[in-house]
């Protein structure tokens, strides 16, 4: 059973930066698509960024050019570098792993396709 643990959240002012990390109990990055999602109060969970088994990323339009997803296979860690943060980026951020063996999902941000989730880390951006 894979366990995912996020860290790195916090409170920043608009324009600031944060880096989120997601540690995995086993190495999922070889054969599993990984992604970051977020959920703001009263809103549905949405995909922020994903990365396939060979390292190619996908981004939500709202974060393109500001966020960067990456992974370190040796450390079993997924990262999300967030720059130029905006108040609308405020949300709980979750790390997630797709079904084992799924490297190139058709819809990378479909929530129901993800089998494993972290507990979340809060990001708050003030104006």
Short mmCIF file of the N, C-alpha and C atoms (twelve columns), coordinates in Angstrom:
data_MODEL
# 
_entry.id   MODEL 
# 
loop_
_atom_site.group_PDB 
_atom_site.id 
_atom_site.type_symbol 
_atom_site.label_atom_id 
_atom_site.label_alt_id 
_atom_site.label_comp_id 
_atom_site.label_asym_id 
_atom_site.label_seq_id 
_atom_site.Cartn_x 
_atom_site.Cartn_y 
_atom_site.Cartn_z 
_atom_site.pdbx_PDB_model_num 
ATOM 1   N N  . UNK A 1   0.839   -1.185 0.000   1 
ATOM 2   C CA . UNK A 1   0.000   0.000  0.000   1 
ATOM 3   C C  . UNK A 1   0.879   1.241  0.000   1 
ATOM 4   N N  . UNK A 2   0.708   2.056  -1.011  1 
ATOM 5   C CA . UNK A 2   1.518   3.272  -1.102  1 
ATOM 6   C C  . UNK A 2   1.001   4.336  -0.156  1 
ATOM 7   N N  . UNK A 3   1.922   5.019  0.491   1 
ATOM 8   C CA . UNK A 3   1.560   6.158  1.320   1 
ATOM 9   C C  . UNK A 3   2.267   7.398  0.798   1 
ATOM 10  N N  . UNK A 4   1.515   8.483  0.744   1 
ATOM 11  C CA . UNK A 4   2.038   9.746  0.248   1 
ATOM 12  C C  . UNK A 4   1.924   10.795 1.344   1 
ATOM 13  N N  . UNK A 5   2.979   11.560 1.534   1 
ATOM 14  C CA . UNK A 5   2.991   12.577 2.578   1 
ATOM 15  C C  . UNK A 5   3.501   13.893 2.005   1 
ATOM 16  N N  . UNK A 6   2.622   14.900 2.024   1 
ATOM 17  C CA . UNK A 6   2.984   16.217 1.508   1 
ATOM 18  C C  . UNK A 6   3.587   17.085 2.606   1 
ATOM 19  N N  . UNK A 7   4.387   18.048 2.180   1 
ATOM 20  C CA . UNK A 7   4.929   19.052 3.089   1 
ATOM 21  C C  . UNK A 7   5.261   20.289 2.269   1 
ATOM 22  N N  . UNK A 8   5.514   21.389 2.983   1 
ATOM 23  C CA . UNK A 8   5.954   22.597 2.312   1 
ATOM 24  C C  . UNK A 8   4.917   23.693 2.175   1 
ATOM 25  N N  . UNK A 9   3.692   23.404 2.587   1 
ATOM 26  C CA . UNK A 9   2.671   24.432 2.519   1 
ATOM 27  C C  . UNK A 9   2.930   25.548 3.521   1 
ATOM 28  N N  . UNK A 10  2.152   26.618 3.401   1 
ATOM 29  C CA . UNK A 10  2.311   27.731 4.318   1 
ATOM 30  C C  . UNK A 10  1.562   28.947 3.838   1 
ATOM 31  N N  . UNK A 11  1.853   30.075 4.466   1 
ATOM 32  C CA . UNK A 11  1.204   31.334 4.125   1 
ATOM 33  C C  . UNK A 11  2.221   32.277 3.503   1 
ATOM 34  N N  . UNK A 12  1.867   32.843 2.365   1 
ATOM 35  C CA . UNK A 12  2.750   33.787 1.687   1 
ATOM 36  C C  . UNK A 12  1.918   34.931 1.136   1 
ATOM 37  N N  . UNK A 13  2.603   36.000 0.801   1 
ATOM 38  C CA . UNK A 13  1.929   37.116 0.157   1 
ATOM 39  C C  . UNK A 13  1.899   36.900 -1.348  1 
ATOM 40  N N  . UNK A 14  0.984   37.560 -1.988  1 
ATOM 41  C CA . UNK A 14  0.884   37.471 -3.445  1 
ATOM 42  C C  . UNK A 14  2.222   37.829 -4.083  1 
ATOM 43  N N  . UNK A 15  2.585   37.049 -5.079  1 
ATOM 44  C CA . UNK A 15  3.874   37.227 -5.727  1 
ATOM 45  C C  . UNK A 15  4.979   36.369 -5.162  1 
ATOM 46  N N  . UNK A 16  4.703   35.757 -4.038  1 
ATOM 47  C CA . UNK A 16  5.706   34.922 -3.385  1 
ATOM 48  C C  . UNK A 16  5.796   33.530 -3.978  1 
ATOM 49  N N  . UNK A 17  6.642   32.714 -3.357  1 
ATOM 50  C CA . UNK A 17  6.901   31.365 -3.861  1 
ATOM 51  C C  . UNK A 17  6.853   30.349 -2.735  1 
ATOM 52  N N  . UNK A 18  6.495   29.134 -3.100  1 
ATOM 53  C CA . UNK A 18  6.538   27.994 -2.189  1 
ATOM 54  C C  . UNK A 18  6.915   26.766 -3.001  1 
ATOM 55  N N  . UNK A 19  7.542   25.812 -2.319  1 
ATOM 56  C CA . UNK A 19  7.817   24.523 -2.947  1 
ATOM 57  C C  . UNK A 19  7.188   23.423 -2.105  1 
ATOM 58  N N  . UNK A 20  6.302   22.672 -2.715  1 
ATOM 59  C CA . UNK A 20  5.670   21.538 -2.054  1 
ATOM 60  C C  . UNK A 20  6.445   20.269 -2.370  1 
ATOM 61  N N  . UNK A 21  6.496   19.372 -1.399  1 
ATOM 62  C CA . UNK A 21  7.148   18.071 -1.584  1 
ATOM 63  C C  . UNK A 21  6.173   16.968 -1.242  1 
ATOM 64  N N  . UNK A 22  6.331   15.843 -1.899  1 
ATOM 65  C CA . UNK A 22  5.492   14.680 -1.631  1 
ATOM 66  C C  . UNK A 22  6.393   13.462 -1.571  1 
ATOM 67  N N  . UNK A 23  6.524   12.888 -0.375  1 
ATOM 68  C CA . UNK A 23  7.321   11.690 -0.207  1 
ATOM 69  C C  . UNK A 23  6.451   10.454 -0.314  1 
ATOM 70  N N  . UNK A 24  6.968   9.432  -0.986  1 
ATOM 71  C CA . UNK A 24  6.223   8.191  -1.158  1 
ATOM 72  C C  . UNK A 24  6.904   7.050  -0.415  1 
ATOM 73  N N  . UNK A 25  6.079   6.149  0.119   1 
ATOM 74  C CA . UNK A 25  6.625   5.026  0.875   1 
ATOM 75  C C  . UNK A 25  7.284   3.999  -0.031  1 
ATOM 76  N N  . UNK A 26  6.830   3.939  -1.263  1 
ATOM 77  C CA . UNK A 26  7.464   3.083  -2.267  1 
ATOM 78  C C  . UNK A 26  7.729   3.965  -3.474  1 
ATOM 79  N N  . UNK A 27  8.517   3.481  -4.406  1 
ATOM 80  C CA . UNK A 27  8.853   4.288  -5.560  1 
ATOM 81  C C  . UNK A 27  7.782   4.136  -6.641  1 
ATOM 82  N N  . UNK A 28  6.900   5.137  -6.762  1 
ATOM 83  C CA . UNK A 28  5.820   5.029  -7.741  1 
ATOM 84  C C  . UNK A 28  6.162   5.647  -9.080  1 
ATOM 85  N N  . UNK A 29  7.310   6.280  -9.142  1 
ATOM 86  C CA . UNK A 29  7.561   7.152  -10.278 1 
ATOM 87  C C  . UNK A 29  8.001   6.420  -11.531 1 
ATOM 88  N N  . UNK A 30  8.339   5.147  -11.368 1 
ATOM 89  C CA . UNK A 30  8.783   4.406  -12.527 1 
ATOM 90  C C  . UNK A 30  7.615   4.040  -13.426 1 
ATOM 91  N N  . UNK A 31  6.487   3.645  -12.848 1 
ATOM 92  C CA . UNK A 31  5.386   3.163  -13.678 1 
ATOM 93  C C  . UNK A 31  4.031   3.712  -13.277 1 
ATOM 94  N N  . UNK A 32  4.021   4.908  -12.713 1 
ATOM 95  C CA . UNK A 32  2.749   5.503  -12.305 1 
ATOM 96  C C  . UNK A 32  2.757   7.007  -12.550 1 
ATOM 97  N N  . UNK A 33  1.691   7.475  -13.152 1 
ATOM 98  C CA . UNK A 33  1.534   8.919  -13.343 1 
ATOM 99  C C  . UNK A 33  1.258   9.557  -11.993 1 
ATOM 100 N N  . UNK A 34  1.943   10.670 -11.717 1 
ATOM 101 C CA . UNK A 34  1.787   11.375 -10.460 1 
ATOM 102 C C  . UNK A 34  1.263   12.782 -10.719 1 
ATOM 103 N N  . UNK A 35  0.559   13.323 -9.750  1 
ATOM 104 C CA . UNK A 35  -0.009  14.653 -9.963  1 
ATOM 105 C C  . UNK A 35  -0.234  15.390 -8.655  1 
ATOM 106 N N  . UNK A 36  -0.382  16.679 -8.795  1 
ATOM 107 C CA . UNK A 36  -0.805  17.556 -7.705  1 
ATOM 108 C C  . UNK A 36  -2.213  18.050 -8.018  1 
ATOM 109 N N  . UNK A 37  -3.057  17.991 -7.010  1 
ATOM 110 C CA . UNK A 37  -4.409  18.537 -7.091  1 
ATOM 111 C C  . UNK A 37  -4.560  19.579 -5.993  1 
ATOM 112 N N  . UNK A 38  -5.604  20.366 -6.097  1 
ATOM 113 C CA . UNK A 38  -5.921  21.307 -5.029  1 
ATOM 114 C C  . UNK A 38  -7.426  21.434 -4.890  1 
ATOM 115 N N  . UNK A 39  -7.811  21.825 -3.697  1 
ATOM 116 C CA . UNK A 39  -9.235  22.019 -3.430  1 
ATOM 117 C C  . UNK A 39  -9.418  23.198 -2.500  1 
ATOM 118 N N  . UNK A 40  -10.142 24.191 -2.989  1 
ATOM 119 C CA . UNK A 40  -10.477 25.357 -2.189  1 
ATOM 120 C C  . UNK A 40  -11.841 25.127 -1.534  1 
ATOM 121 N N  . UNK A 41  -12.112 25.801 -0.427  1 
ATOM 122 C CA . UNK A 41  -13.405 25.619 0.249   1 
ATOM 123 C C  . UNK A 41  -14.577 25.877 -0.691  1 
ATOM 124 N N  . UNK A 42  -15.497 24.940 -0.727  1 
ATOM 125 C CA . UNK A 42  -16.680 25.111 -1.555  1 
ATOM 126 C C  . UNK A 42  -16.486 24.806 -3.023  1 
ATOM 127 N N  . UNK A 43  -15.289 24.368 -3.384  1 
ATOM 128 C CA . UNK A 43  -15.011 24.076 -4.792  1 
ATOM 129 C C  . UNK A 43  -14.604 22.619 -4.969  1 
ATOM 130 N N  . UNK A 44  -14.700 22.159 -6.208  1 
ATOM 131 C CA . UNK A 44  -14.300 20.791 -6.501  1 
ATOM 132 C C  . UNK A 44  -12.768 20.683 -6.545  1 
ATOM 133 N N  . UNK A 45  -12.307 19.467 -6.331  1 
ATOM 134 C CA . UNK A 45  -10.879 19.223 -6.434  1 
ATOM 135 C C  . UNK A 45  -10.470 19.321 -7.909  1 
ATOM 136 N N  . UNK A 46  -9.360  20.009 -8.156  1 
ATOM 137 C CA . UNK A 46  -8.926  20.211 -9.528  1 
ATOM 138 C C  . UNK A 46  -7.456  19.862 -9.702  1 
ATOM 139 N N  . UNK A 47  -7.127  19.394 -10.889 1 
ATOM 140 C CA . UNK A 47  -5.749  19.083 -11.189 1 
ATOM 141 C C  . UNK A 47  -4.926  20.345 -11.378 1 
ATOM 142 N N  . UNK A 48  -3.748  20.363 -10.813 1 
ATOM 143 C CA . UNK A 48  -2.840  21.491 -10.922 1 
ATOM 144 C C  . UNK A 48  -1.715  21.166 -11.903 1 
ATOM 145 N N  . UNK A 49  -1.076  20.034 -11.677 1 
ATOM 146 C CA . UNK A 49  0.033   19.618 -12.537 1 
ATOM 147 C C  . UNK A 49  0.232   18.122 -12.400 1 
ATOM 148 N N  . UNK A 50  0.673   17.496 -13.473 1 
ATOM 149 C CA . UNK A 50  0.948   16.074 -13.464 1 
ATOM 150 C C  . UNK A 50  2.228   15.790 -14.217 1 
ATOM 151 N N  . UNK A 51  2.784   14.596 -13.964 1 
ATOM 152 C CA . UNK A 51  4.026   14.233 -14.617 1 
ATOM 153 C C  . UNK A 51  3.997   12.758 -14.957 1 
ATOM 154 N N  . UNK A 52  4.375   12.422 -16.188 1 
ATOM 155 C CA . UNK A 52  4.290   11.026 -16.588 1 
ATOM 156 C C  . UNK A 52  5.573   10.276 -16.255 1 
ATOM 157 N N  . UNK A 53  5.624   9.028  -16.642 1 
ATOM 158 C CA . UNK A 53  6.725   8.167  -16.225 1 
ATOM 159 C C  . UNK A 53  8.072   8.560  -16.828 1 
ATOM 160 N N  . UNK A 54  8.044   9.318  -17.916 1 
ATOM 161 C CA . UNK A 54  9.311   9.745  -18.513 1 
ATOM 162 C C  . UNK A 54  9.612   11.207 -18.218 1 
ATOM 163 N N  . UNK A 55  8.797   11.806 -17.367 1 
ATOM 164 C CA . UNK A 55  9.091   13.151 -16.904 1 
ATOM 165 C C  . UNK A 55  8.419   14.287 -17.652 1 
ATOM 166 N N  . UNK A 56  7.525   13.980 -18.552 1 
ATOM 167 C CA . UNK A 56  6.828   15.049 -19.274 1 
ATOM 168 C C  . UNK A 56  5.670   15.575 -18.428 1 
ATOM 169 N N  . UNK A 57  5.575   16.894 -18.303 1 
ATOM 170 C CA . UNK A 57  4.558   17.473 -17.427 1 
ATOM 171 C C  . UNK A 57  3.278   17.889 -18.159 1 
ATOM 172 N N  . UNK A 58  2.231   18.033 -17.363 1 
ATOM 173 C CA . UNK A 58  0.984   18.657 -17.806 1 
ATOM 174 C C  . UNK A 58  0.608   19.682 -16.747 1 
ATOM 175 N N  . UNK A 59  0.004   20.783 -17.180 1 
ATOM 176 C CA . UNK A 59  -0.369  21.840 -16.256 1 
ATOM 177 C C  . UNK A 59  -1.781  22.337 -16.551 1 
ATOM 178 N N  . UNK A 60  -2.440  22.727 -15.493 1 
ATOM 179 C CA . UNK A 60  -3.692  23.441 -15.663 1 
ATOM 180 C C  . UNK A 60  -3.377  24.811 -16.258 1 
ATOM 181 N N  . UNK A 61  -4.296  25.307 -17.057 1 
ATOM 182 C CA . UNK A 61  -4.059  26.610 -17.697 1 
ATOM 183 C C  . UNK A 61  -3.801  27.713 -16.666 1 
ATOM 184 N N  . UNK A 62  -4.444  27.597 -15.532 1 
ATOM 185 C CA . UNK A 62  -4.350  28.650 -14.520 1 
ATOM 186 C C  . UNK A 62  -2.965  28.753 -13.882 1 
ATOM 187 N N  . UNK A 63  -2.132  27.720 -14.033 1 
ATOM 188 C CA . UNK A 63  -0.817  27.745 -13.385 1 
ATOM 189 C C  . UNK A 63  0.336   27.685 -14.380 1 
ATOM 190 N N  . UNK A 64  0.034   27.555 -15.653 1 
ATOM 191 C CA . UNK A 64  1.104   27.481 -16.657 1 
ATOM 192 C C  . UNK A 64  1.991   28.715 -16.588 1 
ATOM 193 N N  . UNK A 65  3.297   28.451 -16.624 1 
ATOM 194 C CA . UNK A 65  4.258   29.536 -16.560 1 
ATOM 195 C C  . UNK A 65  4.610   29.974 -15.155 1 
ATOM 196 N N  . UNK A 66  3.853   29.480 -14.160 1 
ATOM 197 C CA . UNK A 66  4.114   29.857 -12.765 1 
ATOM 198 C C  . UNK A 66  4.527   28.656 -11.916 1 
ATOM 199 N N  . UNK A 67  3.975   27.500 -12.200 1 
ATOM 200 C CA . UNK A 67  4.244   26.290 -11.417 1 
ATOM 201 C C  . UNK A 67  5.090   25.331 -12.234 1 
ATOM 202 N N  . UNK A 68  5.921   24.571 -11.524 1 
ATOM 203 C CA . UNK A 68  6.742   23.548 -12.168 1 
ATOM 204 C C  . UNK A 68  6.689   22.261 -11.349 1 
ATOM 205 N N  . UNK A 69  6.315   21.172 -12.005 1 
ATOM 206 C CA . UNK A 69  6.295   19.869 -11.340 1 
ATOM 207 C C  . UNK A 69  7.555   19.109 -11.718 1 
ATOM 208 N N  . UNK A 70  8.087   18.383 -10.743 1 
ATOM 209 C CA . UNK A 70  9.279   17.573 -11.008 1 
ATOM 210 C C  . UNK A 70  9.301   16.400 -10.040 1 
ATOM 211 N N  . UNK A 71  10.191  15.465 -10.302 1 
ATOM 212 C CA . UNK A 71  10.289  14.308 -9.410  1 
ATOM 213 C C  . UNK A 71  11.742  13.877 -9.288  1 
ATOM 214 N N  . UNK A 72  12.050  13.323 -8.139  1 
ATOM 215 C CA . UNK A 72  13.375  12.771 -7.882  1 
ATOM 216 C C  . UNK A 72  13.169  11.296 -7.550  1 
ATOM 217 N N  . UNK A 73  13.448  10.445 -8.516  1 
ATOM 218 C CA . UNK A 73  13.195  9.021  -8.333  1 
ATOM 219 C C  . UNK A 73  14.048  8.435  -7.221  1 
ATOM 220 N N  . UNK A 74  15.274  8.910  -7.093  1 
ATOM 221 C CA . UNK A 74  16.179  8.371  -6.076  1 
ATOM 222 C C  . UNK A 74  15.676  8.664  -4.671  1 
ATOM 223 N N  . UNK A 75  14.987  9.786  -4.515  1 
ATOM 224 C CA . UNK A 75  14.474  10.175 -3.209  1 
ATOM 225 C C  . UNK A 75  12.995  9.845  -3.038  1 
ATOM 226 N N  . UNK A 76  12.389  9.218  -4.045  1 
ATOM 227 C CA . UNK A 76  10.952  8.922  -3.994  1 
ATOM 228 C C  . UNK A 76  10.144  10.168 -3.661  1 
ATOM 229 N N  . UNK A 77  10.476  11.282 -4.297  1 
ATOM 230 C CA . UNK A 77  9.844   12.548 -3.949  1 
ATOM 231 C C  . UNK A 77  9.350   13.281 -5.183  1 
ATOM 232 N N  . UNK A 78  8.151   13.813 -5.063  1 
ATOM 233 C CA . UNK A 78  7.516   14.639 -6.089  1 
ATOM 234 C C  . UNK A 78  7.518   16.077 -5.573  1 
ATOM 235 N N  . UNK A 79  7.749   17.029 -6.481  1 
ATOM 236 C CA . UNK A 79  7.817   18.427 -6.084  1 
ATOM 237 C C  . UNK A 79  6.841   19.272 -6.898  1 
ATOM 238 N N  . UNK A 80  6.474   20.396 -6.306  1 
ATOM 239 C CA . UNK A 80  5.715   21.405 -7.035  1 
ATOM 240 C C  . UNK A 80  6.287   22.765 -6.649  1 
ATOM 241 N N  . UNK A 81  7.021   23.356 -7.561  1 
ATOM 242 C CA . UNK A 81  7.552   24.696 -7.356  1 
ATOM 243 C C  . UNK A 81  6.492   25.695 -7.804  1 
ATOM 244 N N  . UNK A 82  6.100   26.571 -6.885  1 
ATOM 245 C CA . UNK A 82  5.035   27.529 -7.178  1 
ATOM 246 C C  . UNK A 82  5.584   28.947 -7.061  1 
ATOM 247 N N  . UNK A 83  5.580   29.661 -8.160  1 
ATOM 248 C CA . UNK A 83  6.061   31.041 -8.195  1 
ATOM 249 C C  . UNK A 83  4.913   31.979 -8.543  1 
ATOM 250 N N  . UNK A 84  5.130   33.258 -8.291  1 
ATOM 251 C CA . UNK A 84  4.138   34.292 -8.614  1 
ATOM 252 C C  . UNK A 84  2.758   33.900 -8.100  1 
ATOM 253 N N  . UNK A 85  2.719   33.500 -6.860  1 
ATOM 254 C CA . UNK A 85  1.459   33.018 -6.288  1 
ATOM 255 C C  . UNK A 85  0.421   34.121 -6.219  1 
ATOM 256 N N  . UNK A 86  -0.829  33.707 -6.409  1 
ATOM 257 C CA . UNK A 86  -1.967  34.617 -6.398  1 
ATOM 258 C C  . UNK A 86  -2.936  34.191 -5.296  1 
ATOM 259 N N  . UNK A 87  -3.754  35.107 -4.818  1 
ATOM 260 C CA . UNK A 87  -4.755  34.728 -3.803  1 
ATOM 261 C C  . UNK A 87  -5.643  33.569 -4.255  1 
ATOM 262 N N  . UNK A 88  -5.925  33.485 -5.536  1 
ATOM 263 C CA . UNK A 88  -6.769  32.397 -6.042  1 
ATOM 264 C C  . UNK A 88  -6.068  31.043 -6.037  1 
ATOM 265 N N  . UNK A 89  -4.787  31.009 -5.704  1 
ATOM 266 C CA . UNK A 89  -4.078  29.739 -5.540  1 
ATOM 267 C C  . UNK A 89  -4.293  29.149 -4.144  1 
ATOM 268 N N  . UNK A 90  -4.941  29.898 -3.280  1 
ATOM 269 C CA . UNK A 90  -5.206  29.424 -1.931  1 
ATOM 270 C C  . UNK A 90  -6.076  28.176 -1.957  1 
ATOM 271 N N  . UNK A 91  -5.580  27.102 -1.336  1 
ATOM 272 C CA . UNK A 91  -6.298  25.824 -1.346  1 
ATOM 273 C C  . UNK A 91  -5.495  24.801 -0.536  1 
ATOM 274 N N  . UNK A 92  -6.138  23.652 -0.317  1 
ATOM 275 C CA . UNK A 92  -5.416  22.494 0.187   1 
ATOM 276 C C  . UNK A 92  -4.837  21.773 -1.033  1 
ATOM 277 N N  . UNK A 93  -3.563  21.479 -0.976  1 
ATOM 278 C CA . UNK A 93  -2.886  20.824 -2.087  1 
ATOM 279 C C  . UNK A 93  -2.612  19.361 -1.746  1 
ATOM 280 N N  . UNK A 94  -2.935  18.495 -2.708  1 
ATOM 281 C CA . UNK A 94  -2.803  17.061 -2.518  1 
ATOM 282 C C  . UNK A 94  -1.890  16.448 -3.569  1 
ATOM 283 N N  . UNK A 95  -1.089  15.524 -3.119  1 
ATOM 284 C CA . UNK A 95  -0.296  14.703 -4.010  1 
ATOM 285 C C  . UNK A 95  -1.093  13.425 -4.280  1 
ATOM 286 N N  . UNK A 96  -1.006  12.925 -5.510  1 
ATOM 287 C CA . UNK A 96  -1.781  11.740 -5.845  1 
ATOM 288 C C  . UNK A 96  -1.050  10.861 -6.840  1 
ATOM 289 N N  . UNK A 97  -1.293  9.561  -6.735  1 
ATOM 290 C CA . UNK A 97  -0.720  8.588  -7.652  1 
ATOM 291 C C  . UNK A 97  -1.841  7.898  -8.416  1 
ATOM 292 N N  . UNK A 98  -1.677  7.830  -9.719  1 
ATOM 293 C CA . UNK A 98  -2.669  7.158  -10.567 1 
ATOM 294 C C  . UNK A 98  -2.576  5.644  -10.354 1 
ATOM 295 N N  . UNK A 99  -3.417  4.913  -11.018 1 
ATOM 296 C CA . UNK A 99  -3.381  3.464  -10.910 1 
ATOM 297 C C  . UNK A 99  -2.019  2.945  -11.373 1 
ATOM 298 N N  . UNK A 100 -1.538  1.912  -10.693 1 
ATOM 299 C CA . UNK A 100 -0.227  1.356  -11.015 1 
ATOM 300 C C  . UNK A 100 -0.185  0.899  -12.468 1 
ATOM 301 N N  . UNK A 101 0.875   1.280  -13.148 1 
ATOM 302 C CA . UNK A 101 1.029   0.900  -14.544 1 
ATOM 303 C C  . UNK A 101 0.494   1.916  -15.522 1 
ATOM 304 N N  . UNK A 102 -0.191  2.919  -15.012 1 
ATOM 305 C CA . UNK A 102 -0.711  3.971  -15.888 1 
ATOM 306 C C  . UNK A 102 0.316   5.087  -15.968 1 
ATOM 307 N N  . UNK A 103 0.991   5.166  -17.078 1 
ATOM 308 C CA . UNK A 103 2.035   6.175  -17.262 1 
ATOM 309 C C  . UNK A 103 1.558   7.385  -18.055 1 
ATOM 310 N N  . UNK A 104 0.608   7.153  -18.981 1 
ATOM 311 C CA . UNK A 104 0.172   8.221  -19.884 1 
ATOM 312 C C  . UNK A 104 -1.361  8.250  -19.938 1 
ATOM 313 N N  . UNK A 105 -1.970  8.744  -18.889 1 
ATOM 314 C CA . UNK A 105 -3.434  8.748  -18.868 1 
ATOM 315 C C  . UNK A 105 -4.003  9.665  -19.935 1 
ATOM 316 N N  . UNK A 106 -5.190  9.312  -20.420 1 
ATOM 317 C CA . UNK A 106 -5.845  10.162 -21.418 1 
ATOM 318 C C  . UNK A 106 -6.251  11.489 -20.791 1 
ATOM 319 N N  . UNK A 107 -6.780  11.421 -19.591 1 
ATOM 320 C CA . UNK A 107 -7.172  12.625 -18.859 1 
ATOM 321 C C  . UNK A 107 -6.373  12.671 -17.570 1 
ATOM 322 N N  . UNK A 108 -5.301  13.405 -17.551 1 
ATOM 323 C CA . UNK A 108 -4.396  13.374 -16.401 1 
ATOM 324 C C  . UNK A 108 -5.033  13.945 -15.146 1 
ATOM 325 N N  . UNK A 109 -6.045  14.766 -15.303 1 
ATOM 326 C CA . UNK A 109 -6.613  15.444 -14.141 1 
ATOM 327 C C  . UNK A 109 -7.966  14.871 -13.709 1 
ATOM 328 N N  . UNK A 110 -8.268  13.646 -14.133 1 
ATOM 329 C CA . UNK A 110 -9.526  13.036 -13.719 1 
ATOM 330 C C  . UNK A 110 -9.348  12.447 -12.328 1 
ATOM 331 N N  . UNK A 111 -10.012 13.007 -11.364 1 
ATOM 332 C CA . UNK A 111 -9.798  12.685 -9.955  1 
ATOM 333 C C  . UNK A 111 -10.017 11.202 -9.667  1 
ATOM 334 N N  . UNK A 112 -11.053 10.630 -10.264 1 
ATOM 335 C CA . UNK A 112 -11.422 9.265  -9.907  1 
ATOM 336 C C  . UNK A 112 -10.404 8.222  -10.364 1 
ATOM 337 N N  . UNK A 113 -9.474  8.601  -11.200 1 
ATOM 338 C CA . UNK A 113 -8.462  7.658  -11.682 1 
ATOM 339 C C  . UNK A 113 -7.295  7.495  -10.709 1 
ATOM 340 N N  . UNK A 114 -7.276  8.299  -9.664  1 
ATOM 341 C CA . UNK A 114 -6.142  8.285  -8.744  1 
ATOM 342 C C  . UNK A 114 -6.473  7.408  -7.531  1 
ATOM 343 N N  . UNK A 115 -5.604  6.453  -7.294  1 
ATOM 344 C CA . UNK A 115 -5.846  5.479  -6.237  1 
ATOM 345 C C  . UNK A 115 -5.292  5.890  -4.880  1 
ATOM 346 N N  . UNK A 116 -4.239  6.685  -4.893  1 
ATOM 347 C CA . UNK A 116 -3.563  7.021  -3.643  1 
ATOM 348 C C  . UNK A 116 -3.449  8.535  -3.494  1 
ATOM 349 N N  . UNK A 117 -3.741  8.979  -2.281  1 
ATOM 350 C CA . UNK A 117 -3.748  10.411 -1.986  1 
ATOM 351 C C  . UNK A 117 -3.009  10.680 -0.685  1 
ATOM 352 N N  . UNK A 118 -2.340  11.820 -0.652  1 
ATOM 353 C CA . UNK A 118 -1.775  12.285 0.588   1 
ATOM 354 C C  . UNK A 118 -2.827  12.979 1.424   1 
ATOM 355 N N  . UNK A 119 -2.434  13.434 2.602   1 
ATOM 356 C CA . UNK A 119 -3.386  14.069 3.519   1 
ATOM 357 C C  . UNK A 119 -3.595  15.543 3.191   1 
ATOM 358 N N  . UNK A 120 -2.737  16.098 2.364   1 
ATOM 359 C CA . UNK A 120 -2.872  17.495 1.955   1 
ATOM 360 C C  . UNK A 120 -1.997  18.441 2.750   1 
ATOM 361 N N  . UNK A 121 -1.658  19.533 2.124   1 
ATOM 362 C CA . UNK A 121 -0.913  20.606 2.784   1 
ATOM 363 C C  . UNK A 121 -1.528  21.932 2.357   1 
ATOM 364 N N  . UNK A 122 -1.753  22.805 3.323   1 
ATOM 365 C CA . UNK A 122 -2.488  24.056 3.063   1 
ATOM 366 C C  . UNK A 122 -1.564  25.130 2.498   1 
ATOM 367 N N  . UNK A 123 -2.030  25.771 1.457   1 
ATOM 368 C CA . UNK A 123 -1.344  26.932 0.891   1 
ATOM 369 C C  . UNK A 123 -2.298  28.115 0.967   1 
ATOM 370 N N  . UNK A 124 -1.841  29.189 1.590   1 
ATOM 371 C CA . UNK A 124 -2.654  30.395 1.738   1 
ATOM 372 C C  . UNK A 124 -1.875  31.580 1.183   1 
ATOM 373 N N  . UNK A 125 -2.482  32.275 0.227   1 
ATOM 374 C CA . UNK A 125 -1.843  33.422 -0.409  1 
ATOM 375 C C  . UNK A 125 -2.669  34.658 -0.104  1 
ATOM 376 N N  . UNK A 126 -2.056  35.616 0.526   1 
ATOM 377 C CA . UNK A 126 -2.754  36.846 0.889   1 
ATOM 378 C C  . UNK A 126 -2.413  37.967 -0.093  1 
ATOM 379 N N  . UNK A 127 -3.372  38.857 -0.271  1 
ATOM 380 C CA . UNK A 127 -3.167  39.956 -1.225  1 
ATOM 381 C C  . UNK A 127 -2.505  41.147 -0.564  1 
# 
